[in-house]
Amino acid sequence: MGALLDQKYAKLFFLLDANGDGVIAEDDFALMAGRVTAAFGEERTAKGRTYAAEMTNYWRALRETADADGDGRIGKDEFRLAVSRVSDKFDTLIGPLYLAGFRLADRDDDGLVGRDGFVTVLVAIGVPAAEAEATFDRLTEDGEPLTEDRLMTAAAHYYRDEDPAHTASHLLFGAL
Ligand SMILES: [Ca+2]
Ligand SMILES: [Ca+2]
């Protein structure tokens, strides 16, 4: 694993440890899903339920890969290895969560996400608002909205790629 991927996985661990107790467990994923869906008032809608289900799937994939002693808790070192392996199956294990997040933020279902929707998701998962704004600017041009393809490409780069040409993707969740 290269240094950049290591930094990005460390950032993911920090964000996914939603209750800040230093380990990742199912309660973190429930907490984060609750925060994101509540930010849009979608806790009980189809979109919100899809997002929560994808959070659970992501957690299960990590747990099956990482939790060798079966105590339901994943520490930082376990997480780095697990997320690296789960990222090999980005399209089936991780991509659907990002797609569900995009669709939550796409308030009018036109396949585009504006600044407010994007920033709302990132703030709900723990990224400071100013960094979320900067991420939106890096991923888009001249006030254009974010497309689904652009987000999915950035997310795939975040989990799998260290190409210096993809800085905007590496900074998806703010400074490393
Ligand atoms: Ca935790
Ligand atoms: Ca839209």
mmCIF file of C-alpha atoms in Angstrom, residues 85-157:
data_model
loop_
_atom_site.group_PDB
_atom_site.id
_atom_site.type_symbol
_atom_site.label_atom_id
_atom_site.label_comp_id
_atom_site.label_asym_id
_atom_site.label_seq_id
_atom_site.Cartn_x
_atom_site.Cartn_y
_atom_site.Cartn_z
ATOM 1 C CA ARG A 85 -9.141 -5.430 0.072
ATOM 2 C CA VAL A 86 -12.752 -4.259 -0.087
ATOM 3 C CA SER A 87 -11.645 -1.580 -2.562
ATOM 4 C CA ASP A 88 -10.741 -4.332 -5.022
ATOM 5 C CA LYS A 89 -14.493 -4.807 -5.318
ATOM 6 C CA PHE A 90 -15.303 -1.109 -5.391
ATOM 7 C CA ASP A 91 -18.084 -1.442 -7.958
ATOM 8 C CA THR A 92 -20.143 -3.873 -5.897
ATOM 9 C CA LEU A 93 -19.168 -3.143 -2.271
ATOM 10 C CA ILE A 94 -18.461 0.587 -2.115
ATOM 11 C CA GLY A 95 -19.782 2.260 -5.257
ATOM 12 C CA PRO A 96 -23.466 1.630 -4.408
ATOM 13 C CA LEU A 97 -23.107 3.591 -1.155
ATOM 14 C CA TYR A 98 -21.746 6.614 -2.992
ATOM 15 C CA LEU A 99 -24.464 6.345 -5.590
ATOM 16 C CA ALA A 100 -27.094 6.243 -2.839
ATOM 17 C CA GLY A 101 -25.519 9.336 -1.266
ATOM 18 C CA PHE A 102 -25.534 11.116 -4.600
ATOM 19 C CA ARG A 103 -29.208 10.317 -5.091
ATOM 20 C CA LEU A 104 -30.081 11.606 -1.629
ATOM 21 C CA ALA A 105 -28.351 14.869 -2.463
ATOM 22 C CA ASP A 106 -29.990 15.083 -5.896
ATOM 23 C CA ARG A 107 -33.139 16.701 -4.575
ATOM 24 C CA ASP A 108 -34.912 17.021 -7.935
ATOM 25 C CA ASP A 109 -33.713 13.702 -9.396
ATOM 26 C CA ASP A 110 -32.195 15.248 -12.500
ATOM 27 C CA GLY A 111 -28.871 13.416 -12.156
ATOM 28 C CA LEU A 112 -27.041 16.519 -10.941
ATOM 29 C CA VAL A 113 -26.063 17.654 -7.464
ATOM 30 C CA GLY A 114 -25.606 21.301 -6.620
ATOM 31 C CA ARG A 115 -23.283 22.815 -4.061
ATOM 32 C CA ASP A 116 -25.792 22.815 -1.184
ATOM 33 C CA GLY A 117 -26.691 19.140 -1.532
ATOM 34 C CA PHE A 118 -23.081 18.075 -1.829
ATOM 35 C CA VAL A 119 -21.926 20.137 1.138
ATOM 36 C CA THR A 120 -24.849 18.833 3.203
ATOM 37 C CA VAL A 121 -23.710 15.218 2.733
ATOM 38 C CA LEU A 122 -20.066 15.934 3.496
ATOM 39 C CA VAL A 123 -20.875 17.972 6.595
ATOM 40 C CA ALA A 124 -23.195 15.179 7.795
ATOM 41 C CA ILE A 125 -20.327 12.673 7.598
ATOM 42 C CA GLY A 126 -18.010 14.975 9.513
ATOM 43 C CA VAL A 127 -16.141 17.071 6.931
ATOM 44 C CA PRO A 128 -15.861 20.766 7.903
ATOM 45 C CA ALA A 129 -18.092 22.959 5.716
ATOM 46 C CA ALA A 130 -15.218 25.003 4.286
ATOM 47 C CA GLU A 131 -13.437 21.839 3.170
ATOM 48 C CA ALA A 132 -16.637 20.450 1.682
ATOM 49 C CA GLU A 133 -17.075 23.674 -0.306
ATOM 50 C CA ALA A 134 -13.492 23.426 -1.558
ATOM 51 C CA THR A 135 -14.062 19.812 -2.612
ATOM 52 C CA PHE A 136 -17.110 20.820 -4.623
ATOM 53 C CA ASP A 137 -15.071 23.514 -6.372
ATOM 54 C CA ARG A 138 -12.302 21.037 -7.203
ATOM 55 C CA LEU A 139 -14.742 18.514 -8.661
ATOM 56 C CA THR A 140 -16.757 20.987 -10.714
ATOM 57 C CA GLU A 141 -16.118 23.958 -12.967
ATOM 58 C CA ASP A 142 -17.526 27.452 -12.939
ATOM 59 C CA GLY A 143 -20.512 26.794 -10.725
ATOM 60 C CA GLU A 144 -21.640 23.769 -12.741
ATOM 61 C CA PRO A 145 -23.404 21.060 -10.729
ATOM 62 C CA LEU A 146 -21.748 17.731 -9.956
ATOM 63 C CA THR A 147 -22.565 14.793 -12.204
ATOM 64 C CA GLU A 148 -23.006 11.222 -11.039
ATOM 65 C CA ASP A 149 -20.101 10.086 -13.229
ATOM 66 C CA ARG A 150 -17.778 12.691 -11.767
ATOM 67 C CA LEU A 151 -18.588 11.668 -8.203
ATOM 68 C CA MET A 152 -18.237 7.954 -8.920
ATOM 69 C CA THR A 153 -14.895 8.497 -10.653
ATOM 70 C CA ALA A 154 -13.647 10.571 -7.725
ATOM 71 C CA ALA A 155 -14.793 7.945 -5.221
ATOM 72 C CA ALA A 156 -13.134 5.117 -7.175
ATOM 73 C CA HIS A 157 -9.890 7.118 -7.318
#
